[in-house]
CSV table of C-alpha atoms in Angstrom, one decimal:
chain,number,residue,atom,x,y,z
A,1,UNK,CA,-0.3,2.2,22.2
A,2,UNK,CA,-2.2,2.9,19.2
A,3,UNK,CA,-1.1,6.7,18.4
A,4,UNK,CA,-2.7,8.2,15.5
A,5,UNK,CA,0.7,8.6,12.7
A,6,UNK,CA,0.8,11.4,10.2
A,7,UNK,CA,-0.2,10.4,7.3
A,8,UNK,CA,3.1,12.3,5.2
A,9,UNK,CA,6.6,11.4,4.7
A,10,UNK,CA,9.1,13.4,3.2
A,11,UNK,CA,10.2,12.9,-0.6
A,12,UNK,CA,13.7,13.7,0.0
A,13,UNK,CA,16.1,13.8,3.1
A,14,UNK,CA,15.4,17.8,3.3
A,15,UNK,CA,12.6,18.7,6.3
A,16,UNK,CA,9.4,18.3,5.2
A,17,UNK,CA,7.9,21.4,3.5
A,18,UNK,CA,5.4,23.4,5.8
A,19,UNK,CA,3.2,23.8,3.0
A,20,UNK,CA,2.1,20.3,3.1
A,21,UNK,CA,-1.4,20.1,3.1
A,22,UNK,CA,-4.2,19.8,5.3
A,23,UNK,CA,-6.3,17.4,4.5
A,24,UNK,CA,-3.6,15.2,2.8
A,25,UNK,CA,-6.4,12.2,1.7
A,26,UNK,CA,-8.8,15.2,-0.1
A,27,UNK,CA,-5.5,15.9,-2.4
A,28,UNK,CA,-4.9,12.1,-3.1
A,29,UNK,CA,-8.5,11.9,-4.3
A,30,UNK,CA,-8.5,15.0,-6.0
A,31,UNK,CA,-5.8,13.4,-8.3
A,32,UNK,CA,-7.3,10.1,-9.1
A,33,UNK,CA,-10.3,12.1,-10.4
A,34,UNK,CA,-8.1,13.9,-12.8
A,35,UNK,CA,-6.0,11.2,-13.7
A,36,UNK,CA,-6.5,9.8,-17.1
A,37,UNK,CA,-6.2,6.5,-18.1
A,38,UNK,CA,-4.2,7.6,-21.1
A,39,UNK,CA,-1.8,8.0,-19.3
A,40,UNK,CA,1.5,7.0,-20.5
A,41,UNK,CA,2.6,3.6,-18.5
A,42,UNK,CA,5.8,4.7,-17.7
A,43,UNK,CA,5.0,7.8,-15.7
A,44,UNK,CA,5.2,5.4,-12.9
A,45,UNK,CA,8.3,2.8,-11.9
A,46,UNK,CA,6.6,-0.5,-11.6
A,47,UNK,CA,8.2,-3.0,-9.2
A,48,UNK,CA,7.0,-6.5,-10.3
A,49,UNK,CA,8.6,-8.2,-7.4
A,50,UNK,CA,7.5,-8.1,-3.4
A,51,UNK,CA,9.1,-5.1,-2.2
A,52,UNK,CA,9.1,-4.3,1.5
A,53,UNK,CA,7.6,-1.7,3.3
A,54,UNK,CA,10.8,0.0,4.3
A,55,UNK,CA,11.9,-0.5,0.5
A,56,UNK,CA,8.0,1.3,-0.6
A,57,UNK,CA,9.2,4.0,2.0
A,58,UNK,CA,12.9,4.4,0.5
A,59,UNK,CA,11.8,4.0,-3.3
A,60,UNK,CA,11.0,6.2,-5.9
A,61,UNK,CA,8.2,8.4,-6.4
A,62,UNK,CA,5.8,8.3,-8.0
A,63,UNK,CA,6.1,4.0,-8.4
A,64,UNK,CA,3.8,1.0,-7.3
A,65,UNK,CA,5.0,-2.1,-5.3
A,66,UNK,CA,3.5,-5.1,-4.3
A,67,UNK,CA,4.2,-5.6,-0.6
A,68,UNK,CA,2.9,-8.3,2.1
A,69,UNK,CA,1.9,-6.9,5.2
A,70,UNK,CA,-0.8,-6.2,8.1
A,71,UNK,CA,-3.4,-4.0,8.7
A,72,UNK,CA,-3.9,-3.3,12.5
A,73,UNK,CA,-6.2,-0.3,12.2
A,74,UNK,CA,-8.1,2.6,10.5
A,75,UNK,CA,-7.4,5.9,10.4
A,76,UNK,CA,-9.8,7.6,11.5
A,77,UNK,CA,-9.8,4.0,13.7
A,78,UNK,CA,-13.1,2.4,14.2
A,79,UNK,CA,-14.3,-0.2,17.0
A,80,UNK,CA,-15.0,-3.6,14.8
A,81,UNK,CA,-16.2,-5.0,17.4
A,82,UNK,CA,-18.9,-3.0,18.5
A,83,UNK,CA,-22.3,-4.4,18.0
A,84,UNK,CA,-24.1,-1.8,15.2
A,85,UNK,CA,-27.4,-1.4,17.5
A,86,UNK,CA,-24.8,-0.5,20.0
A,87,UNK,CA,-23.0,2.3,18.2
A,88,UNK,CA,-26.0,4.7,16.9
A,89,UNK,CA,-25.4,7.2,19.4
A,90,UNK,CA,-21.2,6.9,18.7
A,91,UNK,CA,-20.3,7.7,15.4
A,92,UNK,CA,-17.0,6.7,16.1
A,93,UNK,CA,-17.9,3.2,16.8
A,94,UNK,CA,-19.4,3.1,13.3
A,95,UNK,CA,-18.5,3.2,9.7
A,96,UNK,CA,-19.5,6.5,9.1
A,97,UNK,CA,-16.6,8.1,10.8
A,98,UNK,CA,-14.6,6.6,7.7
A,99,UNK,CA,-17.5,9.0,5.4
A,100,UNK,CA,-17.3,12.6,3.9
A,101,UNK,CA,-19.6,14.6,2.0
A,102,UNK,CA,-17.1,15.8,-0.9
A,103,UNK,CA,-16.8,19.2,-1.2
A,104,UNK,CA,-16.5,19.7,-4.8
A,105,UNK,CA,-20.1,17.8,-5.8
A,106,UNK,CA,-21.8,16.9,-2.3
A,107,UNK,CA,-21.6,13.5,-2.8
A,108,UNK,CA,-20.6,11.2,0.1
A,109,UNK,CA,-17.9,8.8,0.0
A,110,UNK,CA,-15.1,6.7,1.9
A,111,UNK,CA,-12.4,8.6,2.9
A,112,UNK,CA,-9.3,7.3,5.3
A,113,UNK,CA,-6.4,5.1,5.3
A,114,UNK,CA,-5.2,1.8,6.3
A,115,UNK,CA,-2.1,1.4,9.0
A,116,UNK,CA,0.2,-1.2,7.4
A,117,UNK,CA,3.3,-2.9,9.3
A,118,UNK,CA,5.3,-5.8,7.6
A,119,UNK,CA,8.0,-5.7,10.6
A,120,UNK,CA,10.3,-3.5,8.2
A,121,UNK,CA,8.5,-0.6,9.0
A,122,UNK,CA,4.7,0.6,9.0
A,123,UNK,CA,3.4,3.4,7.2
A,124,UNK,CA,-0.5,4.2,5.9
A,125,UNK,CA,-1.7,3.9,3.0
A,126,UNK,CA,-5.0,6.4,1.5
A,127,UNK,CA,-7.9,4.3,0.5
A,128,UNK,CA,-9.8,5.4,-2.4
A,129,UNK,CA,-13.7,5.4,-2.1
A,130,UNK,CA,-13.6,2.6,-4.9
A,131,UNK,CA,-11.1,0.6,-3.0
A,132,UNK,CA,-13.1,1.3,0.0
A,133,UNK,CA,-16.4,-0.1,-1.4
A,134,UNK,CA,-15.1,-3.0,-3.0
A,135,UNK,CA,-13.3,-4.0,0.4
A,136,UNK,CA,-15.9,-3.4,2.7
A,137,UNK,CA,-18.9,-4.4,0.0
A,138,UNK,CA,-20.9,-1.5,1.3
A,139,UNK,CA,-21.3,2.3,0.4
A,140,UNK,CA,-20.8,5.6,1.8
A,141,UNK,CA,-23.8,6.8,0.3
A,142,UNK,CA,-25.9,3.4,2.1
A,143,UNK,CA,-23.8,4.1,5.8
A,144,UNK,CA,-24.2,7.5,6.0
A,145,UNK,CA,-28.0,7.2,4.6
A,146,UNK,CA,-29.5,4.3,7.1
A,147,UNK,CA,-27.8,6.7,9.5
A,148,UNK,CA,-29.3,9.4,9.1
A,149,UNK,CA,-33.1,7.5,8.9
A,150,UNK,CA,-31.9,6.1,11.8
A,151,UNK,CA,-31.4,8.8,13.9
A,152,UNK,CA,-34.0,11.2,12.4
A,153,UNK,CA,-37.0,9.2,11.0
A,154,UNK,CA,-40.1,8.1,13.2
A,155,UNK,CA,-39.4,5.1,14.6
A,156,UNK,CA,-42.9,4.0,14.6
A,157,UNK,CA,-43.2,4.1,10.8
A,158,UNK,CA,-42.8,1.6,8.5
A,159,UNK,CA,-39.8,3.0,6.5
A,160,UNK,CA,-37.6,4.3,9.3
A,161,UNK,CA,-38.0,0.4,10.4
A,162,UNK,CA,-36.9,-0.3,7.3
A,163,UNK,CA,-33.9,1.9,7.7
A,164,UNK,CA,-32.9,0.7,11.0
A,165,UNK,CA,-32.7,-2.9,9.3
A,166,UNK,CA,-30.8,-1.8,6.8
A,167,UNK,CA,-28.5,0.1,8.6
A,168,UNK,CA,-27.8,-2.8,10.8
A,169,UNK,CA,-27.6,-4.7,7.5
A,170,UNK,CA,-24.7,-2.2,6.1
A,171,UNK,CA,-23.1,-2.1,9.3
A,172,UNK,CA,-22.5,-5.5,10.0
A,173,UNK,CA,-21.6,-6.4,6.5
A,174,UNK,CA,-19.2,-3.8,6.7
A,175,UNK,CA,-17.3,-4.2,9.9
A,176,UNK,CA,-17.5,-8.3,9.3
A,177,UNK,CA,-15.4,-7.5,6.4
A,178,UNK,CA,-13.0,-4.8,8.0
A,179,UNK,CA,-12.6,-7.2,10.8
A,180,UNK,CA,-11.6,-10.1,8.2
A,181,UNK,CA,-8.8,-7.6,6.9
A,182,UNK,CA,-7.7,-6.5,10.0
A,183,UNK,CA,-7.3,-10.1,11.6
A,184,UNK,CA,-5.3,-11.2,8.3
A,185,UNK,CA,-1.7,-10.7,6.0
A,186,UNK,CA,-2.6,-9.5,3.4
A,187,UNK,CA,-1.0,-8.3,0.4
A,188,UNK,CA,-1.4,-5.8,-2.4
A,189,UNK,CA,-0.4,-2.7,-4.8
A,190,UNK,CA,1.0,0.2,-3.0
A,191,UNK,CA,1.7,3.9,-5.5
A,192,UNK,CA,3.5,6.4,-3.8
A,193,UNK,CA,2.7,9.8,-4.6
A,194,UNK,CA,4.9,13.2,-3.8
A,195,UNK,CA,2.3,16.4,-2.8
A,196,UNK,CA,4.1,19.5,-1.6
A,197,UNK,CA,7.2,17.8,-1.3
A,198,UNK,CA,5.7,14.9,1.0
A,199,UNK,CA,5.2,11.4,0.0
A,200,UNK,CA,2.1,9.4,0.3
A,201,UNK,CA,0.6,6.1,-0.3
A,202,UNK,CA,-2.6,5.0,-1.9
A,203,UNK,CA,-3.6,1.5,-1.5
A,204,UNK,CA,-4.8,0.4,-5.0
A,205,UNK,CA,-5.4,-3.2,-4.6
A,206,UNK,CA,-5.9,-5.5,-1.6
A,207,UNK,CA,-6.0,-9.3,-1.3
A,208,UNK,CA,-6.0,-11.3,1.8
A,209,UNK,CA,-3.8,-14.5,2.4
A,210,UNK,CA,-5.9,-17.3,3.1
């Protein structure tokens, strides 16, 4: 069965701290904004080697490891198989349930995080909207957008016509590239990160094994 995980895993042996916090993902992208790329290189372990995903689990944090693995599913999970003209009325069905208009400047973006198993363990790893829109070649902003045209505009006019192509357009670019990544090993850069005593993973780089 395909149970939705908690996204959090403890940085130590202790229990996890009750403080942890609620949107986990909004904290994770909260930090890349801040994060400079001054940064001094060795405020993070870097594990040049293939590493497991039980090993990326066990290791230190913060670090980065290069792990193979799989990608089953989304979280939140969406249906990749669903034909886009079929899903306007289901948001879940469609990319924009992996959307959120950020709270800080309004702006929407990709926000959710990638279920990885390599047969060590699984675990799931945030996706940053960059990462997102480089992987899936298509916005937040376009997604969310068409969608709204869509749903809203007059379908007898010329531009919500051309809003329901291009939403169609977005979609199926979108899930045709999710799918590719869900059907395939993969592998890529994993940084663990410690918030309120709970780890957590960020995907930072994704390449599928052809």
């Amino acid at each position: 069965e395909d149970e939705e995980k908690e996204l959090d895993h403890s940085c130590n042996n202790e229990d996890e701290d009750e403080s942890c916090p609620s949107s986990p993902i909004n904290e994770v992208e909260l930090s890349n904004k801040n994060k400079k790329d001054t940064r001094h290189p060795t405020c993070y372990s870097i594990h040049k080697t293939h590493s497991t995903l039980a090993e990326c689990l066990s290791g230190d944090v913060p670090a980065s490891f290069v792990s193979s693995f799989k990608i089953d599913r989304t979280y939140p999970v969406v249906n990749v198989k669903s034909s886009s003209s079929s899903s306007d009325d289901d948001d879940n069905e469609n990319l924009k349930a992996l959307c959120v208009q950020d709270e800080a400047d309004g702006k929407l973006q990709f926000q959710f995080a990638f279920h990885l198993n390599d047969g060590t363990t699984e675990l799931d790893a945030i996706v940053s909207n960059d990462v997102a829109e480089t992987l899936l070649g298509v916005t937040a902003i376009d997604v969310c957008a068409d969608s709204y045209h869509n749903h809203c505009g007059d379908t007898s006019s010329t531009k919500a016509t051309v809003a329901k192509r291009n939403k169609l357009s977005h979609e199926a670019l979108g899930k045709q590239k999710l799918s590719k990544i869900l059907d395939s090993t993969s592998h890529g850069k994993i940084r663990s990160v410690c918030i309120d005593n709970s780890k957590y993973f960020i995907l930072d780089d994704l390449f599928i094994d052809e």
